[in-house]
XYZ file of C-alpha atoms in Angstrom:
151
model
C -45.202 -74.046 -39.549
C -43.622 -75.491 -36.695
C -40.413 -76.427 -38.418
C -40.367 -72.742 -39.322
C -40.983 -71.824 -35.455
C -38.796 -74.673 -34.185
C -36.222 -73.766 -36.473
C -36.096 -69.957 -35.625
C -36.239 -70.776 -31.922
C -33.930 -72.373 -32.284
C -30.969 -69.862 -34.156
C -32.433 -67.331 -31.447
C -31.696 -69.994 -28.974
C -28.211 -69.813 -30.520
C -27.514 -66.925 -30.807
C -28.752 -65.617 -27.610
C -26.615 -68.845 -25.902
C -23.457 -67.514 -28.609
C -24.477 -63.238 -26.917
C -23.466 -64.831 -23.744
C -20.187 -67.284 -23.960
C -19.741 -64.209 -25.772
C -20.352 -61.807 -23.032
C -18.886 -64.104 -20.364
C -15.652 -64.024 -22.363
C -15.915 -60.590 -22.515
C -15.863 -60.891 -18.617
C -13.537 -63.041 -18.573
C -10.838 -60.830 -20.534
C -12.437 -57.493 -19.063
C -11.825 -58.865 -15.414
C -7.657 -60.338 -16.997
C -7.304 -56.932 -18.189
C -8.116 -54.897 -14.930
C -5.376 -57.274 -13.172
C -2.970 -56.548 -15.530
C -3.460 -53.382 -15.078
C -3.261 -53.992 -10.546
C -0.126 -55.775 -11.588
C 1.490 -52.561 -13.199
C -0.117 -49.797 -11.183
C 1.318 -51.610 -8.030
C 4.581 -52.211 -9.815
C 4.596 -48.144 -10.939
C 4.604 -47.554 -7.536
C 6.817 -49.560 -6.347
C 9.829 -48.350 -8.775
C 8.011 -44.973 -8.407
C 9.209 -45.879 -3.547
C 12.679 -47.630 -4.566
C 13.375 -44.509 -6.781
C 11.932 -41.260 -3.733
C 14.237 -43.852 -1.718
C 16.910 -43.694 -3.903
C 16.899 -39.603 -4.046
C 16.141 -39.719 0.063
C 19.294 -41.443 0.828
C 20.944 -40.010 -2.429
C 20.179 -36.247 -0.303
C 20.705 -37.578 2.400
C 24.724 -38.626 1.667
C 24.808 -35.222 -0.109
C 23.674 -33.568 3.463
C 26.423 -35.530 5.137
C 29.264 -34.160 2.954
C 28.073 -31.115 2.922
C 28.183 -31.121 6.760
C 31.672 -32.886 6.702
C 32.657 -30.375 4.527
C 31.654 -27.696 6.512
C 33.409 -28.918 9.965
C 36.830 -28.796 7.744
C 36.320 -25.560 6.312
C 36.236 -24.449 9.908
C 38.751 -26.128 11.127
C 40.831 -24.819 8.867
C 39.035 -21.351 9.386
C 40.238 -21.865 13.003
C 43.762 -23.251 12.427
C 44.521 -20.163 10.114
C 43.269 -17.804 12.248
C 45.628 -19.406 14.876
C 48.486 -19.398 13.051
C 48.312 -16.394 12.093
C 47.982 -15.362 15.905
C 50.933 -16.823 16.429
C 53.131 -14.951 13.840
C 51.997 -11.495 14.859
C 53.415 -12.794 18.631
C 56.397 -14.042 16.873
C 56.714 -10.915 14.826
C 55.729 -8.946 18.452
C 58.935 -11.020 20.077
C 60.936 -9.939 17.030
C 60.395 -6.878 17.097
C 60.986 -6.554 20.888
C 64.371 -9.076 20.290
C 65.714 -6.260 17.462
C 64.865 -3.521 20.360
C 67.274 -5.341 22.389
C 69.564 -5.988 20.184
C 70.442 -2.973 19.216
C 69.952 -1.556 23.063
C 72.776 -4.050 24.011
C 74.908 -3.417 21.106
C 78.405 -2.928 23.462
C 78.043 -6.287 25.263
C 79.160 -8.733 22.223
C 78.845 -11.623 23.897
C 74.876 -11.493 24.873
C 74.078 -9.699 21.234
C 75.588 -12.450 19.321
C 73.252 -15.105 21.246
C 69.992 -12.808 21.049
C 71.266 -12.906 17.421
C 70.639 -16.683 17.724
C 68.022 -16.588 18.861
C 66.397 -13.634 16.591
C 67.347 -16.339 13.932
C 65.312 -19.054 15.515
C 62.119 -17.178 16.220
C 62.477 -16.019 12.107
C 63.015 -20.339 10.621
C 59.943 -20.498 12.939
C 58.437 -17.440 10.993
C 58.644 -19.182 8.342
C 57.638 -22.400 9.321
C 54.257 -20.185 10.435
C 54.492 -18.673 7.523
C 54.061 -21.859 5.213
C 52.014 -23.696 7.403
C 49.850 -20.370 7.206
C 50.437 -21.140 2.782
C 49.325 -24.392 3.129
C 46.594 -23.589 5.110
C 45.213 -20.641 2.889
C 45.440 -23.358 0.130
C 43.295 -25.977 2.130
C 40.882 -23.034 2.453
C 40.768 -22.403 -1.335
C 40.853 -26.286 -2.420
C 37.428 -26.273 0.405
C 36.311 -22.883 -1.178
C 36.669 -24.784 -5.358
C 34.718 -28.050 -3.957
C 32.587 -25.912 -2.379
C 31.619 -23.512 -5.438
C 31.247 -26.720 -7.344
C 29.304 -28.658 -4.610
C 27.117 -25.724 -5.056
C 27.030 -25.517 -9.174
């Protein structure tokens, strides 16, 4: 009977040791899994942080480009306005010269000089009108770019 009791206790001790060993292995594996999960969480946080940084940099670059486009647009509008004012001034000069030509039509020499000056003014007006057309094209291109940017 002692042998059976001894065998039973030995079997119980072996089972207890095996359970303790299994539990220790389980704890060890659980610790490894926790460390792996921590590493994965850290990687995810780093990747998310980098993605956010890239997005912020992209938004900043977009903001700078938009700011530059607006400044270009404002300059183009200002130049267009200046060109239009200049054309109005030249047209005013043209009207004055036409009036002067009519008044002094009897004076042939003076009339020829005024006609020459008028031709020069018309050429300048054409140059300014071409400049306005070019500025209008720039403004149209800018508005298209702006419209595409908004989309």
